[in-house]
CSV table of C-alpha atoms and ligand atoms in Angstrom, one decimal:
chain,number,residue,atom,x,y,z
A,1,UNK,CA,1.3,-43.6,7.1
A,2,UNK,CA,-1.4,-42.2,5.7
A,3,UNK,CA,-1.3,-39.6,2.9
A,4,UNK,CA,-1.8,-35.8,3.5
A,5,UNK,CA,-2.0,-32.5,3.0
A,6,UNK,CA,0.0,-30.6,5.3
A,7,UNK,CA,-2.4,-27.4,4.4
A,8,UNK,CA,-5.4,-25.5,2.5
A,9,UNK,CA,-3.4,-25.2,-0.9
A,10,UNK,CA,-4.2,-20.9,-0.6
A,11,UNK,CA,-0.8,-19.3,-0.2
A,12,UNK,CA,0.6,-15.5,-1.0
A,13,UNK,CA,4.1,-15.3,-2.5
A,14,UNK,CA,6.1,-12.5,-1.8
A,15,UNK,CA,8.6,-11.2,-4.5
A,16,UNK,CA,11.5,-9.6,-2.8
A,17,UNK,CA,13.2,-9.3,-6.5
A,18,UNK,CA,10.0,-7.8,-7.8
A,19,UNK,CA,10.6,-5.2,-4.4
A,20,UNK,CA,14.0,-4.4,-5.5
A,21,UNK,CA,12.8,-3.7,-9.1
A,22,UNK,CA,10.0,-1.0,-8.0
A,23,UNK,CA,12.2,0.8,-5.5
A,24,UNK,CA,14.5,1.0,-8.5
A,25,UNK,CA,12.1,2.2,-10.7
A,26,UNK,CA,11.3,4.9,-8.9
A,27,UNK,CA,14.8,5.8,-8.0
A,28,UNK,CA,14.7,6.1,-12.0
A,29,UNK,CA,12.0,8.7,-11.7
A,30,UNK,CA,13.3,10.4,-9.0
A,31,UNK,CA,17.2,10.3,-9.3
A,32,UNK,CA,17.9,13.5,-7.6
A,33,UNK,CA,15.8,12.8,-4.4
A,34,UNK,CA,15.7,10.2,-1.2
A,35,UNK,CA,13.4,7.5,-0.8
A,36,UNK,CA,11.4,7.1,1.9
A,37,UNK,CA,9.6,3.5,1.3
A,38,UNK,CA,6.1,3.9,2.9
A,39,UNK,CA,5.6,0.7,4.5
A,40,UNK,CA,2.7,1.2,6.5
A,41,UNK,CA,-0.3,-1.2,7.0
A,42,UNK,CA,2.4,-3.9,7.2
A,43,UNK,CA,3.7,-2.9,4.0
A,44,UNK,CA,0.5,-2.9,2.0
A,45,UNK,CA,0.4,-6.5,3.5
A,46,UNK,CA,3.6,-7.9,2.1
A,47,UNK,CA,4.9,-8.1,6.1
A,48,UNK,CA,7.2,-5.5,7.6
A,49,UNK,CA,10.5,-6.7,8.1
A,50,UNK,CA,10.1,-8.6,4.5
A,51,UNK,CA,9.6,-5.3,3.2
A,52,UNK,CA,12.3,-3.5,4.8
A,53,UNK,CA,15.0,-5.9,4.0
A,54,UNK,CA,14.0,-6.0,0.5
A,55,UNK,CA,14.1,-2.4,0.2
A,56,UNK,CA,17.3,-2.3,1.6
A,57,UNK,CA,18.4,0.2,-0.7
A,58,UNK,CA,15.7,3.3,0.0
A,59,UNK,CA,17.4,5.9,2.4
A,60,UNK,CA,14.2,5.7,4.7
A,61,UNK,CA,10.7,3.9,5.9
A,62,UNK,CA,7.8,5.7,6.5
A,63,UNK,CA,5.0,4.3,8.4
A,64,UNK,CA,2.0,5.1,10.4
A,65,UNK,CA,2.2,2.3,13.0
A,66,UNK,CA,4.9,3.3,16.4
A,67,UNK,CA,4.5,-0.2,17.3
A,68,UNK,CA,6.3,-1.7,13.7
A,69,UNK,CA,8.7,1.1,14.2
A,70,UNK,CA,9.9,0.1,17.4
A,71,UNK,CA,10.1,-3.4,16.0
A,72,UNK,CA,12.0,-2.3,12.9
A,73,UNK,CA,14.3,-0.7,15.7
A,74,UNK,CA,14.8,-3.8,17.3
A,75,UNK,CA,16.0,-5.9,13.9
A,76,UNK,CA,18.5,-3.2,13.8
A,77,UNK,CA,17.0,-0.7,11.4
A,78,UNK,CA,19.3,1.8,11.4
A,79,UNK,CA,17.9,4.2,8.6
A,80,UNK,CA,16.1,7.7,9.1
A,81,UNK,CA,12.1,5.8,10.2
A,82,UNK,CA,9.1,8.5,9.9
A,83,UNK,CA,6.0,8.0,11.7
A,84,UNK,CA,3.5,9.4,8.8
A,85,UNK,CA,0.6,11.0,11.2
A,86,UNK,CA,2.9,11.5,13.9
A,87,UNK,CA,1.9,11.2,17.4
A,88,UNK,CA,-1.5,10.8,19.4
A,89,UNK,CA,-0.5,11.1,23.3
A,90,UNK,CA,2.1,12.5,24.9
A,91,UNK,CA,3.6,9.0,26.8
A,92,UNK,CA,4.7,7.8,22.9
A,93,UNK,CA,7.4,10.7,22.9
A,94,UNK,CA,9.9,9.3,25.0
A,95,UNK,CA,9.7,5.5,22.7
A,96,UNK,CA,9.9,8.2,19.6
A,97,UNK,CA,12.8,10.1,20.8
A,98,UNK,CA,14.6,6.5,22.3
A,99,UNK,CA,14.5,5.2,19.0
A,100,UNK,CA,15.4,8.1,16.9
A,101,UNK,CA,12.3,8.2,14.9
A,102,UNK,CA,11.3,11.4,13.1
A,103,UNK,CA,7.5,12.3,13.5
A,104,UNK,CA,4.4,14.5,11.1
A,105,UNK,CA,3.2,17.0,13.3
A,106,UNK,CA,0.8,18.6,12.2
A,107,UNK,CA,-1.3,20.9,14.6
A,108,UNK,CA,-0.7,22.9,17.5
A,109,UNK,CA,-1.8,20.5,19.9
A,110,UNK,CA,1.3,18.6,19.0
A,111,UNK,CA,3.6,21.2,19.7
A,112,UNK,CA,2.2,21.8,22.7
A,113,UNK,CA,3.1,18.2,23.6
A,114,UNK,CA,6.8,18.6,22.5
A,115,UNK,CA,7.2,21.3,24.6
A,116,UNK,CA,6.6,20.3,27.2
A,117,UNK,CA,8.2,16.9,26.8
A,118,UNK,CA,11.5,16.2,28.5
A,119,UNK,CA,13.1,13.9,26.5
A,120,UNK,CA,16.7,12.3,26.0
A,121,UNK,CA,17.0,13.8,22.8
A,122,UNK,CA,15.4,16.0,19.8
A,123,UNK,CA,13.1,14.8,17.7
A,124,UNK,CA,13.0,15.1,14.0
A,125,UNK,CA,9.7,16.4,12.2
A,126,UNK,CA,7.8,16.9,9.3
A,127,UNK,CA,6.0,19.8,9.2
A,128,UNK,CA,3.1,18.7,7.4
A,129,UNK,CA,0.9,21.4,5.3
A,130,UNK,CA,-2.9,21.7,4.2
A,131,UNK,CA,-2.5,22.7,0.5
A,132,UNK,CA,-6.1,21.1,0.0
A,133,UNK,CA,-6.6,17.6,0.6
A,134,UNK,CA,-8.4,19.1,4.2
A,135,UNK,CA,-7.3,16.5,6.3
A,136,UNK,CA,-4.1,16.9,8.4
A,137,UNK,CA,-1.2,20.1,8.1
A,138,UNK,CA,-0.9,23.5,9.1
A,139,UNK,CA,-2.8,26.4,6.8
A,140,UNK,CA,-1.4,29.4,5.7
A,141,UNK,CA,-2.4,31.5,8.8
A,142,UNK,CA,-0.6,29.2,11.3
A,143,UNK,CA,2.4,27.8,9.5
A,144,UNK,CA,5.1,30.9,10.7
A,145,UNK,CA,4.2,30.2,14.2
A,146,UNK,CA,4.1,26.6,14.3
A,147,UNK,CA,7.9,26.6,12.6
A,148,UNK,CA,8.8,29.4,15.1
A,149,UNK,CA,7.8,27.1,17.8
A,150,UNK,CA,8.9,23.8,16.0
A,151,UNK,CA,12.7,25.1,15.6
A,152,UNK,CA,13.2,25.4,19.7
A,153,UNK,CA,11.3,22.1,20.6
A,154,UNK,CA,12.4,19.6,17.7
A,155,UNK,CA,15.7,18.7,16.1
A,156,UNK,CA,15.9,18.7,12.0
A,157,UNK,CA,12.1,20.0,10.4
A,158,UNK,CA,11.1,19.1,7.0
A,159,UNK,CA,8.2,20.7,5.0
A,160,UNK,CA,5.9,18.2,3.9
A,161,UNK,CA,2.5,17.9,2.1
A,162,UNK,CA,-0.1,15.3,0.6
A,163,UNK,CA,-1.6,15.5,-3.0
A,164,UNK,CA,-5.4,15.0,-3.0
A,165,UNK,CA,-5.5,14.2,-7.1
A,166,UNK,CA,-2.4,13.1,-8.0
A,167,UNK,CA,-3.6,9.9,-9.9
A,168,UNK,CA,-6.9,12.5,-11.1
A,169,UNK,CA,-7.6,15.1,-13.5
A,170,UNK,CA,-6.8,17.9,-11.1
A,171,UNK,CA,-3.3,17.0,-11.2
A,172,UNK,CA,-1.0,18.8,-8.7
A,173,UNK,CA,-0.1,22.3,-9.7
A,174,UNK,CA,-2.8,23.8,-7.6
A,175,UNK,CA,-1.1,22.4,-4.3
A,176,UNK,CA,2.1,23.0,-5.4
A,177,UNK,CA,1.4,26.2,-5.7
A,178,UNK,CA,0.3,27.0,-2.4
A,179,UNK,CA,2.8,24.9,-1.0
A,180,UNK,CA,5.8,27.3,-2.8
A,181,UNK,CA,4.0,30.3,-1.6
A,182,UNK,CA,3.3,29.0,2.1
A,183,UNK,CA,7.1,27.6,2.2
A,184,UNK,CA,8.5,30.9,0.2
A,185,UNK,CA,12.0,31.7,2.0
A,186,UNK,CA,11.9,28.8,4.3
A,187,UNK,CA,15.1,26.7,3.8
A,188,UNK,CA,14.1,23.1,4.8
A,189,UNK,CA,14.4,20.3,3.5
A,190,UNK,CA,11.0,19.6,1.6
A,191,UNK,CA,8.5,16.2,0.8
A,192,UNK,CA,5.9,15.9,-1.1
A,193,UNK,CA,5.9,13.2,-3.7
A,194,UNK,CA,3.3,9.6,-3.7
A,195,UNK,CA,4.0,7.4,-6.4
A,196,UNK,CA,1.4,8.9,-8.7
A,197,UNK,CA,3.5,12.3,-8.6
A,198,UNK,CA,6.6,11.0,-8.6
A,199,UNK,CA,5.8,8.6,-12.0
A,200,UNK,CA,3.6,12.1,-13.4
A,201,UNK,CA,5.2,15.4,-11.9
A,202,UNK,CA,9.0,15.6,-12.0
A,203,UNK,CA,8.4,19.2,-10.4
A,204,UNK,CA,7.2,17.6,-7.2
A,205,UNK,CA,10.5,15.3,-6.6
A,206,UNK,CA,12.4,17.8,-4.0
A,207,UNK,CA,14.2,16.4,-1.7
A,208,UNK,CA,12.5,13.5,-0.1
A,209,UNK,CA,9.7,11.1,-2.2
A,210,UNK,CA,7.5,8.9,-0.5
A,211,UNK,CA,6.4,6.0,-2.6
A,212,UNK,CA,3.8,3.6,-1.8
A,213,UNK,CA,1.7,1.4,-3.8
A,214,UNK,CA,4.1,1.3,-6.9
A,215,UNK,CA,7.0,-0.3,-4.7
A,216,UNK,CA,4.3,-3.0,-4.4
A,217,UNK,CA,4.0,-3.5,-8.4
A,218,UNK,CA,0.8,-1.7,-8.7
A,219,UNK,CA,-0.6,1.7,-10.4
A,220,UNK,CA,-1.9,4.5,-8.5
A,221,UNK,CA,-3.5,5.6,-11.8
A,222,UNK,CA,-7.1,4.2,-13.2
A,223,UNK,CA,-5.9,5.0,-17.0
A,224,UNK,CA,-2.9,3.6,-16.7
A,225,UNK,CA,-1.2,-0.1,-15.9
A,226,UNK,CA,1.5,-1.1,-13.7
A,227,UNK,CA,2.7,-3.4,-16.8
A,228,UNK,CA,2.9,-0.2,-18.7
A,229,UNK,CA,4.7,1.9,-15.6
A,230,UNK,CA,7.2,-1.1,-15.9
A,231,UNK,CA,6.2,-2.0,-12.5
A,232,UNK,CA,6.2,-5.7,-11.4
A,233,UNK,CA,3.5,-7.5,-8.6
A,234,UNK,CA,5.2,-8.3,-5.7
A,235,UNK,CA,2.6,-9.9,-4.2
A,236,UNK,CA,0.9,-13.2,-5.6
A,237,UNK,CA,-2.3,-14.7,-4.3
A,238,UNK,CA,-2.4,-18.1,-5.2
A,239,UNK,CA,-5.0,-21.3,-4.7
A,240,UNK,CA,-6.8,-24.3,-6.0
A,241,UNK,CA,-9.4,-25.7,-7.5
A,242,UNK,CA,-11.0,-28.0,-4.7
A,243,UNK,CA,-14.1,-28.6,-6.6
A,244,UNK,CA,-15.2,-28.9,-9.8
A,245,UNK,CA,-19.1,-29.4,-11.6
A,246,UNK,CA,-21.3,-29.2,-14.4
A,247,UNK,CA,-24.4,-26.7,-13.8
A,248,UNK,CA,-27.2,-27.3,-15.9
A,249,UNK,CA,-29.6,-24.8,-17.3
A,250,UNK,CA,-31.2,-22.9,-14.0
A,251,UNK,CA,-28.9,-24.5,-12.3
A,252,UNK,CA,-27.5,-21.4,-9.4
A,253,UNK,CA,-23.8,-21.0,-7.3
A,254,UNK,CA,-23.6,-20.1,-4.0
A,255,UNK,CA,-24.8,-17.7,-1.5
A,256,UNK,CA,-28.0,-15.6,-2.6
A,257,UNK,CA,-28.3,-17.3,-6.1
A,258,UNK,CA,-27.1,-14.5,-7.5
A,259,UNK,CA,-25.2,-16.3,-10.8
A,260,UNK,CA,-27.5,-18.7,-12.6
A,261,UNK,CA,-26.3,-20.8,-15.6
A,262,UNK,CA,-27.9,-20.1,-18.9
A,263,UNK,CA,-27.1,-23.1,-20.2
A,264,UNK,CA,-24.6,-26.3,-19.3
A,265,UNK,CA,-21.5,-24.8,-17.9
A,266,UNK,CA,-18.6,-25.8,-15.4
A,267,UNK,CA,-17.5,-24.3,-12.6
A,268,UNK,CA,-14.8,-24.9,-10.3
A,269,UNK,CA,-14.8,-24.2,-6.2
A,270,UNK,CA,-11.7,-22.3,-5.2
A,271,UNK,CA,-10.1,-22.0,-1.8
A,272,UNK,CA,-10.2,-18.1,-0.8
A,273,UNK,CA,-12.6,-16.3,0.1
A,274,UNK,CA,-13.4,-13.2,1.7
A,275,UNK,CA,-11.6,-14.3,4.9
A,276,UNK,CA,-8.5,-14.8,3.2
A,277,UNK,CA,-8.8,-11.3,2.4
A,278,UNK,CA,-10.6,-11.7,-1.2
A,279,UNK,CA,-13.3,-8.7,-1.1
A,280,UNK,CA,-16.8,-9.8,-0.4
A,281,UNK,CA,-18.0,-7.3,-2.7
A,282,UNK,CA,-16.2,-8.4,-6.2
A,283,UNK,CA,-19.2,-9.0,-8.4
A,284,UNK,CA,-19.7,-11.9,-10.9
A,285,UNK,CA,-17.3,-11.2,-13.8
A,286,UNK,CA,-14.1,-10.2,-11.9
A,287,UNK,CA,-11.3,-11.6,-13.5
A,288,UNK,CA,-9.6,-14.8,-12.3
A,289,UNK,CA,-6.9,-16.9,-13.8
A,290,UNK,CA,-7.1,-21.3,-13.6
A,291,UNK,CA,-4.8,-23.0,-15.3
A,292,UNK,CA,-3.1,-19.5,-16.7
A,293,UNK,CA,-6.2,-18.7,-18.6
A,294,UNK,CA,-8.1,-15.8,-17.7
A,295,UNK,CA,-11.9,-16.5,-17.0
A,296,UNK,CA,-14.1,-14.8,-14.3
A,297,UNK,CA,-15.9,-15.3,-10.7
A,298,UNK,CA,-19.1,-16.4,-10.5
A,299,UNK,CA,-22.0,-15.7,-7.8
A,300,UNK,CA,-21.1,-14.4,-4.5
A,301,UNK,CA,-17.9,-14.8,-2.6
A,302,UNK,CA,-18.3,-16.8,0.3
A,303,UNK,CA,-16.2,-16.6,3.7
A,304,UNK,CA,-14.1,-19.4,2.2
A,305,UNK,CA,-14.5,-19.9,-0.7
A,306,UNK,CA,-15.6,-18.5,-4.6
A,307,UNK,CA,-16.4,-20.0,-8.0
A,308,UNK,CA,-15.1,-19.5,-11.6
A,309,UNK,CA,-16.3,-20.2,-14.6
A,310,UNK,CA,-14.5,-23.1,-16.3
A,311,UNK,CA,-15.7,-22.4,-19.9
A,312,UNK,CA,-13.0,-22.6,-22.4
A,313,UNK,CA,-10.7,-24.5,-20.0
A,314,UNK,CA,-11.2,-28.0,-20.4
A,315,UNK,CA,-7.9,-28.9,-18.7
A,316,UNK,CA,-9.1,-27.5,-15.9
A,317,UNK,CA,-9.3,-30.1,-12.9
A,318,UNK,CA,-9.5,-30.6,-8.9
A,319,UNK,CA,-6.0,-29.5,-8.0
A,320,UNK,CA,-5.4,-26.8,-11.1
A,321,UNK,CA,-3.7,-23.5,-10.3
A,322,UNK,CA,-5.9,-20.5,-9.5
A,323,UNK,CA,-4.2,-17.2,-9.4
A,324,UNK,CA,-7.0,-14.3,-7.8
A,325,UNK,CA,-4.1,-11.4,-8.0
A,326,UNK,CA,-0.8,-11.2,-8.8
A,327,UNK,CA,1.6,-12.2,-11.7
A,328,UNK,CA,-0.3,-12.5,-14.8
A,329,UNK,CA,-3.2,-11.2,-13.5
A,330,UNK,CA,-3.0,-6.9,-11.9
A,331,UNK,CA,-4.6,-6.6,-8.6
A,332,UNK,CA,-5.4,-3.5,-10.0
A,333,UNK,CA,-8.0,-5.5,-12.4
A,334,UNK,CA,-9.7,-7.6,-9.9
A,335,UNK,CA,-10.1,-3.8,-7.7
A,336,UNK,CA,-11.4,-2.5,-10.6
A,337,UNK,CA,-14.0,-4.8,-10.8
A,338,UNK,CA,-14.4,-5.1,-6.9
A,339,UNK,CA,-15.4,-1.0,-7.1
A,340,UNK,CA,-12.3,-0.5,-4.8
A,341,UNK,CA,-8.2,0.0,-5.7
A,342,UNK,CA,-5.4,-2.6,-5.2
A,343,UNK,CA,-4.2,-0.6,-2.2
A,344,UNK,CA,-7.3,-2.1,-0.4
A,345,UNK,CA,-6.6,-5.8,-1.7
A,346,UNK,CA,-3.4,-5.8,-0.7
A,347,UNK,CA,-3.4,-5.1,2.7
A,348,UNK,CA,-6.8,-6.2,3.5
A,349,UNK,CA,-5.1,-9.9,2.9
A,350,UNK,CA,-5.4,-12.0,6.1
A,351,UNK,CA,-3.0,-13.4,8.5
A,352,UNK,CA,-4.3,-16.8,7.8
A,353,UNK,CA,-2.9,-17.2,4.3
A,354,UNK,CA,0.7,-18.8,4.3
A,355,UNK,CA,3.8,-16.8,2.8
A,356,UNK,CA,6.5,-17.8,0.7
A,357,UNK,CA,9.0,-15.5,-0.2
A,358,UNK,CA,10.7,-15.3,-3.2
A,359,UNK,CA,13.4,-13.4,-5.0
B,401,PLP,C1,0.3,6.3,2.1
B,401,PLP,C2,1.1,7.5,1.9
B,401,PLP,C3,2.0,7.7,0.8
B,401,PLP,C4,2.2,6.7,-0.2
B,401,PLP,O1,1.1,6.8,-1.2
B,401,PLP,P1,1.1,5.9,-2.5
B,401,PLP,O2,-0.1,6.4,-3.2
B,401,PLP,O3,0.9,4.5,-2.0
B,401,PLP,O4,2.4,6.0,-3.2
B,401,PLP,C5,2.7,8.9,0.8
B,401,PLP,N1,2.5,9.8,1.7
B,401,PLP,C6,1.7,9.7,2.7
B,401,PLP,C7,1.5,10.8,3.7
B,401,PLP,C8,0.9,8.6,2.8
B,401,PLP,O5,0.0,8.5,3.8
């Protein structure tokens, strides 16, 4: 028989260990408040139920998407599932209230719905407030009457909000302030919390947190590094070389000529491109690991495939390991350079690229 490969040597490994070590790091943080692991966009592309088991020990999941609820459901999920901006029609309340999801609601026009739903049972709700992000939530004006109505039509409300510069130099005290004097008196259980206040602003823990991107290894914070939050990546992108050559002087790599050799160089031909989910837009210079050895991307990134420069790594051959993100190299960096933040690498990866799981 002949010899093969059973498949393009891209893969993603998925760390459940490195899982378990975030959600515990921001149990750390937050000792006094639940967990509710935001798992949306399946899981910042580490896959759903992977996620969910992993993070077996948060008290809740909090998505966007009904559909991965329901199919949490289904695999027996049994803890408190929020559906983060709620719902769009009135036909998903009866699946909401079947499967005992709690839901945002945040307008009237919602309300309105649950109302006039007759369904098997309450449904939980966030209340969700504008304190100045200006994108979903009840404003000061329309908060009493919306919990007036809320407290006939739904079963258990909690008061929740979004920060808008968490991870910036405006910080959080201005929403928090509006959210204490909108929520004055109110005696509900309150959320606020992303993973850039939960690791900065003790004062925003309450009773429910809802961390994201760190449970996934990375920092929500430009000036600061996961390595440094004592976070760990859970996901690796891994590939090969498939290709390797010598450029002369002149000499030009891929699409648009945009990188041209200034002299002899090498360069080796990797297997990812932007289809695997590696972003078209990461300019020559974004950092790349072969062999363990940082170096950087040259040219344009191609549907398929990308280059790096193989100065300095003479070892470097057809077959050595290529890491684009992951352990020993932040997909925070590579965003960085790409003009965009790891959030959008990580679940912009594609269905194409085979998963181990470790851990
Ligand atoms: C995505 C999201 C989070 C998690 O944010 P991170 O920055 O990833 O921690 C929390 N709350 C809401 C409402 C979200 O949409």
């Amino acid at each position: 028989m002949v010899e093969w490969r059973p498949v393009r040597p891209i893969q993603v490994r998925i760390d459940s260990a490195a899982l378990r070590h975030n959600l515990g790091a921001a149990k750390r943080r937050a000792p006094r408040s639940r967990i509710w692991a935001v798992v949306k966009a399946n899981a910042y592309g580490h896959g759903l139920a992977r996620a969910a088991a992993a993070l077996a020990e948060a008290d809740g999941l909090a998505l966007i998407e009904l559909e991965g609820a329901i199919e949490l459901r289904r695999a027996g999920e049994r803890r408190p599932i929020l559906l983060m901006q709620g719902f769009f029609s009135p036909q998903e309340l009866e699946p909401i209230a079947a499967h005992g999801l709690a839901v945002v609601v945040h307008d009237a026009e919602q309300i309105a719905i649950l109302e006039k739903a007759r369904l098997s049972r309450k449904i939980a709700v966030c209340a969700k407030l504008n304190t100045g992000m200006n994108r979903l939530g009840f404003g000061q004006g329309d908060l009493g009457e919306a919990l007036g109505r809320l407290r006939s039509c739904a079963g258990e409300i909690t008061l929740m909000t979004h920060f808008a510069d968490a991870d910036g130099k405006r910080g959080v005290r201005w929403q928090l302030e509006r959210f204490e004097t909108m929520t004055a008196g109110a005696k509900l259980p309150r959320s606020l919390a992303n993973s850039a206040a939960i690791l900065r602003f003790p004062e925003t823990h309450a009773d429910w947190v809802r961390p994201g991107i760190m449970l996934y290894g990375c920092s929500p914070f430009p000036d600061e590094s996961a390595e440094k939050l004592e976070l760990r990546p859970a996901m690796t992108l891994s590939s090969e070389l498939i290709a390797v050559r010598k450029l002369g002087a002149g000499d030009s790599v891929g699409y648009g000529c945009t990188f041209t050799a200034s002299e002899p160089m090498r360069v080796g031909v990797i297997a990812c491109g932007y289809a695997d989910g590696y972003p078209r837009h990461a300019p020559t210079g974004t950092p790349i690991l072969v062999c363990g050895k940082r170096t950087r991307t040259l040219g344009r990134v191609a549907m398929d495939m990308l280059f790096a420069d193989l100065s300095g790594i003479p070892e470097a051959a057809v077959g050595s390991p290529v890491i684009l993100w992951g352990e020993g190299l932040s997909a925070d960096d590579v965003a960085a350079s790409a003009g965009t933040v790891s959030y959008e690498l990580l679940c912009a990866l594609s269905p194409r690229v085979p998963v181990t799981e470790v851990g």
